[in-house]
Coordinates of C-alpha atoms and ligand atoms in Angstrom, one line a residue:
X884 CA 0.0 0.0 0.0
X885 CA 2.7 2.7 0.8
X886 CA 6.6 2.6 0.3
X887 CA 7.3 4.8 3.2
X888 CA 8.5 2.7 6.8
X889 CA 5.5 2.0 8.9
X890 CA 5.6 1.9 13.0
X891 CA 3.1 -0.6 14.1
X892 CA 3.2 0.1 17.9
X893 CA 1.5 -2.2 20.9
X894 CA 0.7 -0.4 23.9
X895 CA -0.5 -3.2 26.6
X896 CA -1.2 -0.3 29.7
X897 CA -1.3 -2.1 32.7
X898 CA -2.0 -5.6 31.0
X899 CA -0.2 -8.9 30.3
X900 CA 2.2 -9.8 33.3
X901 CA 5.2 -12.0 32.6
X902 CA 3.5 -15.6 31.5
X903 CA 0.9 -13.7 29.3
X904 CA 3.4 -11.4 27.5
X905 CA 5.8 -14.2 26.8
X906 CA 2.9 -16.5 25.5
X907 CA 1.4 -13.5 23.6
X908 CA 5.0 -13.0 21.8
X909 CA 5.4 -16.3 21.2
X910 CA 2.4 -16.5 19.3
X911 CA 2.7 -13.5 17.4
X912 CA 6.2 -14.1 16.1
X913 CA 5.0 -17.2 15.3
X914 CA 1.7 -15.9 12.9
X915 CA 4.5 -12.7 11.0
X916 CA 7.2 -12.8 9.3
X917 CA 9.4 -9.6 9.1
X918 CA 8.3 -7.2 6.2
X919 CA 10.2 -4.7 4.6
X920 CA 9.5 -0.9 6.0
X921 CA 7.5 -2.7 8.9
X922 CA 8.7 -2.0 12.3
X923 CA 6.8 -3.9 15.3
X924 CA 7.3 -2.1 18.4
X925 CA 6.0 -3.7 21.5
X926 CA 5.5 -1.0 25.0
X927 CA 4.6 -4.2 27.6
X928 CA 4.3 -3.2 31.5
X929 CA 7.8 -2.9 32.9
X930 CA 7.6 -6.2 34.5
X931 CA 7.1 -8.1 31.3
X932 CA 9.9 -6.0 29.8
X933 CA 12.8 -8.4 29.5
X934 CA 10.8 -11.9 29.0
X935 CA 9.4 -9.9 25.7
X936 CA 12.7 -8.6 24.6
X937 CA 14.1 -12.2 25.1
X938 CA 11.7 -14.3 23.2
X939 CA 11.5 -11.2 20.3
X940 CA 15.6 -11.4 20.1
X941 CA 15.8 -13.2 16.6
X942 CA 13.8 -10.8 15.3
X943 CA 15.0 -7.5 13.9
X944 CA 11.5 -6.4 13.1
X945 CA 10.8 -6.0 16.8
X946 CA 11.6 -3.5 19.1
X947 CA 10.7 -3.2 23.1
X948 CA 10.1 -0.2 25.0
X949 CA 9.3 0.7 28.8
X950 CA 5.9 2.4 29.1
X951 CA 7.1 5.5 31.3
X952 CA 10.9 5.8 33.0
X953 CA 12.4 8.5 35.2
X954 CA 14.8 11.2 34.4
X955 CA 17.3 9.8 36.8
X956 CA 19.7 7.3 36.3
X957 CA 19.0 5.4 40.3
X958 CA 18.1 6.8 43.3
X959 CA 15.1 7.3 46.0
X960 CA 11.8 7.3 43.8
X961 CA 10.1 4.6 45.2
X962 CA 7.9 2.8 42.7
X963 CA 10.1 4.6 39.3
X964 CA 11.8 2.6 36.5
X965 CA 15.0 4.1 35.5
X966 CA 16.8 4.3 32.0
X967 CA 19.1 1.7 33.0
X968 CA 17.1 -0.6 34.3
X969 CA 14.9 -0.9 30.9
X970 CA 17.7 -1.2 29.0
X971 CA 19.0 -3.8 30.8
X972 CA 15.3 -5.7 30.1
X973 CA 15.9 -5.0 26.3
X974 CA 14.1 -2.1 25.8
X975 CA 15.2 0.5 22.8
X976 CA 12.5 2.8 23.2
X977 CA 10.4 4.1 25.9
X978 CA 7.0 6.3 25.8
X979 CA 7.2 9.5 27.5
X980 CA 4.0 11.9 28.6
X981 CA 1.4 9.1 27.1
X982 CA -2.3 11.1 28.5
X983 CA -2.8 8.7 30.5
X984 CA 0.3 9.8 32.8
X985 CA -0.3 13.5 31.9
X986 CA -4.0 13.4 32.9
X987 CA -4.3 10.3 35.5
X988 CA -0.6 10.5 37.2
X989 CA -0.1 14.7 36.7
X990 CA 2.9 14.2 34.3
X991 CA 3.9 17.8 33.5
X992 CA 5.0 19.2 30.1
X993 CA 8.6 20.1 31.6
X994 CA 9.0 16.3 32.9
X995 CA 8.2 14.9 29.6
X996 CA 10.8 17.2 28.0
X997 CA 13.5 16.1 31.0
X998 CA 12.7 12.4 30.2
X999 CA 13.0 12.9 26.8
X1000 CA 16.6 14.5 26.8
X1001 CA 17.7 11.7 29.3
X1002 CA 16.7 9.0 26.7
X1003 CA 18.0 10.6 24.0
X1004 CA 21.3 11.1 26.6
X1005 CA 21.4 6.9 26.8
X1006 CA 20.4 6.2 23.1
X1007 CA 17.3 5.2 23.7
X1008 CA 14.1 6.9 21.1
X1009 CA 11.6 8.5 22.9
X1010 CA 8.0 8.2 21.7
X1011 CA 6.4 11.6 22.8
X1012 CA 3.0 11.9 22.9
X1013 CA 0.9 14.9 22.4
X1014 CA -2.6 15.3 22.7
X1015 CA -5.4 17.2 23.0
X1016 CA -8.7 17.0 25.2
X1017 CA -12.5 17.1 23.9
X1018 CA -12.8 20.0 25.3
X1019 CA -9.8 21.4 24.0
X1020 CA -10.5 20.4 20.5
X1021 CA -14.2 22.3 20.7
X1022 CA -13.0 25.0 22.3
X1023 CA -10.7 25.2 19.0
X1024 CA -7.5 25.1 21.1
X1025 CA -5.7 22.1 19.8
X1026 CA -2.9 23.9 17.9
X1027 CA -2.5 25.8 21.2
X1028 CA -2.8 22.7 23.4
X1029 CA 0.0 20.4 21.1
X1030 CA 2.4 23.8 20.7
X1031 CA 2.3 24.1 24.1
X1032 CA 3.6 20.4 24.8
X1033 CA 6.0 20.8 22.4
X1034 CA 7.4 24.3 23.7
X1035 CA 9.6 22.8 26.7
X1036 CA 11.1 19.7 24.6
X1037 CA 11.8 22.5 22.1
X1038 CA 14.2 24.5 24.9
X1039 CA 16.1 20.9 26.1
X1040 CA 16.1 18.6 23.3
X1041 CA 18.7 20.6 20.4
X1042 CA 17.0 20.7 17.2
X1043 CA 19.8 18.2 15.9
X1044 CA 18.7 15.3 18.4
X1045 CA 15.3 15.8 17.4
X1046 CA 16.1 13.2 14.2
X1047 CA 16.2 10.3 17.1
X1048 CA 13.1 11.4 18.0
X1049 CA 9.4 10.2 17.1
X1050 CA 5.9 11.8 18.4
X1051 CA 2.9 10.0 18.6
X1052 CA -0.6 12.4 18.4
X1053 CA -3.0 10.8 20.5
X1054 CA -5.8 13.1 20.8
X1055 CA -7.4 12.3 24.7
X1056 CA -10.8 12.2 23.2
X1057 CA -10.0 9.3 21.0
X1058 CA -8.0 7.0 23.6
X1059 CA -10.2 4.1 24.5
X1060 CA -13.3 5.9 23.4
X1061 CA -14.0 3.8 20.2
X1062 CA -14.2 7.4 18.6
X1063 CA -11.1 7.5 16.3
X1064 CA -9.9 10.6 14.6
X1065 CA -11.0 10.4 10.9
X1066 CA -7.7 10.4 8.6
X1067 CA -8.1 14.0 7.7
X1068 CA -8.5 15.1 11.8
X1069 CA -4.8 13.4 11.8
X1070 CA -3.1 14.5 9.1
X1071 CA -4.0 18.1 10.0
X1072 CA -2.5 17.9 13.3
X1073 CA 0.5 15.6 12.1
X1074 CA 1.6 18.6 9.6
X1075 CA 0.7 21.0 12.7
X1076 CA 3.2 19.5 14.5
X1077 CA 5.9 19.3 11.6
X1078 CA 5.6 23.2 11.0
X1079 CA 5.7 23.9 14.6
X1080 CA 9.0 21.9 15.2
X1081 CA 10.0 23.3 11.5
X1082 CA 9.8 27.0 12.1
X1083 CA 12.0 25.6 16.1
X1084 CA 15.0 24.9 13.4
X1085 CA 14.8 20.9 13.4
X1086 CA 15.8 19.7 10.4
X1087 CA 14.1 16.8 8.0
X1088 CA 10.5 15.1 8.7
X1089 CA 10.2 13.4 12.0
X1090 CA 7.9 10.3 12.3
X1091 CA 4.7 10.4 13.6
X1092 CA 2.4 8.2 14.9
X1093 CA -1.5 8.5 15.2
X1094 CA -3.4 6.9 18.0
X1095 CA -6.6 6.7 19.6
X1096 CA -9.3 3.7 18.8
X1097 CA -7.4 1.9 15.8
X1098 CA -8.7 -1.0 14.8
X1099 CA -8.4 -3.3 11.6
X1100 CA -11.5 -1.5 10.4
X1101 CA -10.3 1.9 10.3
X1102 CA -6.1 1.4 10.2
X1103 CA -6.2 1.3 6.3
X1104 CA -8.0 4.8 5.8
X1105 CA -5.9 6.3 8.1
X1106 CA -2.4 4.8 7.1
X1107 CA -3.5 6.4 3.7
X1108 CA -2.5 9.5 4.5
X1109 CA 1.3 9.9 3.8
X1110 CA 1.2 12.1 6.9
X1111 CA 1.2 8.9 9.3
X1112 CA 4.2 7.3 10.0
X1113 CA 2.1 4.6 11.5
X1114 CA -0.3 4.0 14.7
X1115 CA -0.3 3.6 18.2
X1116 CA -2.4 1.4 19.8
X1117 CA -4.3 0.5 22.9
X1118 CA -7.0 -1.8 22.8
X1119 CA -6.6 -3.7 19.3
X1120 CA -3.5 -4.7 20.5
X1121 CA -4.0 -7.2 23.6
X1122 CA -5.0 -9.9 21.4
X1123 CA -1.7 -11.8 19.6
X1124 CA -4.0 -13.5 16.8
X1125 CA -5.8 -9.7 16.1
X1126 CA -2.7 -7.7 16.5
X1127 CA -0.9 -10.0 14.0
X1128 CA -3.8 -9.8 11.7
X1129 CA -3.9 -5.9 12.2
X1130 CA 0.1 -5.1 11.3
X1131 CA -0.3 -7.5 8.2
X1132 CA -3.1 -5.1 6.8
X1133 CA -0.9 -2.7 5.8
Ligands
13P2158 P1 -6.7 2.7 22.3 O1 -6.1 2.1 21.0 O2 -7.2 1.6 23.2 O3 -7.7 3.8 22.0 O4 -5.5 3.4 23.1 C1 -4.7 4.2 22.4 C2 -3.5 4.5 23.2 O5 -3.6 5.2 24.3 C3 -2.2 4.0 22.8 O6 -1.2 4.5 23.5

């Protein structure tokens, strides 16, 4: 369908311990075969971490990534996951201000930049999410909302770094909602946020992601759009069988 590299990405949230996530891998790898321009990136809790990575390690296709980390390297922040420690488990890549920490945990805009520049800092991609909510969007503030998550990754990430970098637009109000942006809602905000990190002096076109309800009945339409670098998703991705059914849509 398109000759540009896709990002198929699995968010599991708070599901799939140990056992599950290594059955669920098992099984996938064992219904795909690597594709050309298809990357499978898997974000299982941090406790399923390295069992994915392990059982995924013959495949190139497949990344791992921690669902949150901290800033610091090691220290007192009882209950955190450092940059270290997930790379130790495998991981490559790790999201950073998904809404669910922004809006559920109180993840500020400055901490998603600070856990951006340590990842970059270890060689790790961040996957940044931005995002706005419903009433953001009908109150016609989304540019607003996404430039101002931007703003402080734009003062600590230099614009040369930002080619390690990819953004996933999750807009709140399509998270788990079975309401999905419609392709054109996307690729609006997707070259929103190229001009905005343009005219901030970073060079070439980063990769991003759309998320928010995809599903195999809607990924197609929206992967039409050359402005999607591929999806992010929640809910379509818990089952192995779907989820391998889903990425081979494409
Ligand atoms: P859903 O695909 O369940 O809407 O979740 C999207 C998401 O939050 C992925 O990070």
């Amino acid at each position: 369908m398109t000759t540009r590299p896709l990002i198929y990405a699995a968010n599991w949230k708070m599901n799939h311990g140990p056992e599950a996530a290594r059955e669920f891998i098992e099984r996938f790898i064992a219904l795909t075969a690597p594709a050309a321009g298809r990357s499978l990136w898997f974000f299982p809790p941090a406790v399923s971490l390295a069992p994915v990575s392990h059982a995924a390690r013959t495949r190139a296709d497949i990344l791992t990534g921690a669902q949150n980390v901290h800033w610091e390297p090691k220290g007192a922040y009882t209950g955190e996951v450092s940059i270290p420690m997930v790379q130790q488990a495998g991981a490559k890549t790790a999201l950073v201000g998904h809404s669910e920490r922004r809006h559920l945990f109180g993840e500020t805009d400055d901490q998603v930049a600070r856990k951006t520049a340590a990842l970059l800092k270890a060689g790790l991609v961040p996957l940044v999410c931005v995002g706005e909510t419903l009433a953001e969007r009908e109150g016609g503030r989304t540019e607003h909302v996404i430039v101002r998550q931007l703003e402080p990754l734009l003062d600590k990430v230099p614009a040369a770094e930002w080619a390690r970098l990819v953004i996933a637009y999750e807009p709140v109000w399509a998270i788990g909602t079975g309401r999905n942006a419609t392709p054109d809602d996307a690729a609006q905000v997707h070259e929103l946020i190229r001009f905005a990190v343009g005219r901030c002096g970073v060079p070439g076109r980063i990769p991003i992601l759309y998320g928010g309800s995809v599903n195999a009945g809607n990924v197609l339409g929206l992967l039409a759009r050359p402005e999607l670098d591929g999806v992010l998703v929640g809910g379509a991705s818990l089952d192995a069988d779907g989820w391998a059914e889903l990425v081979g849509l494409g």
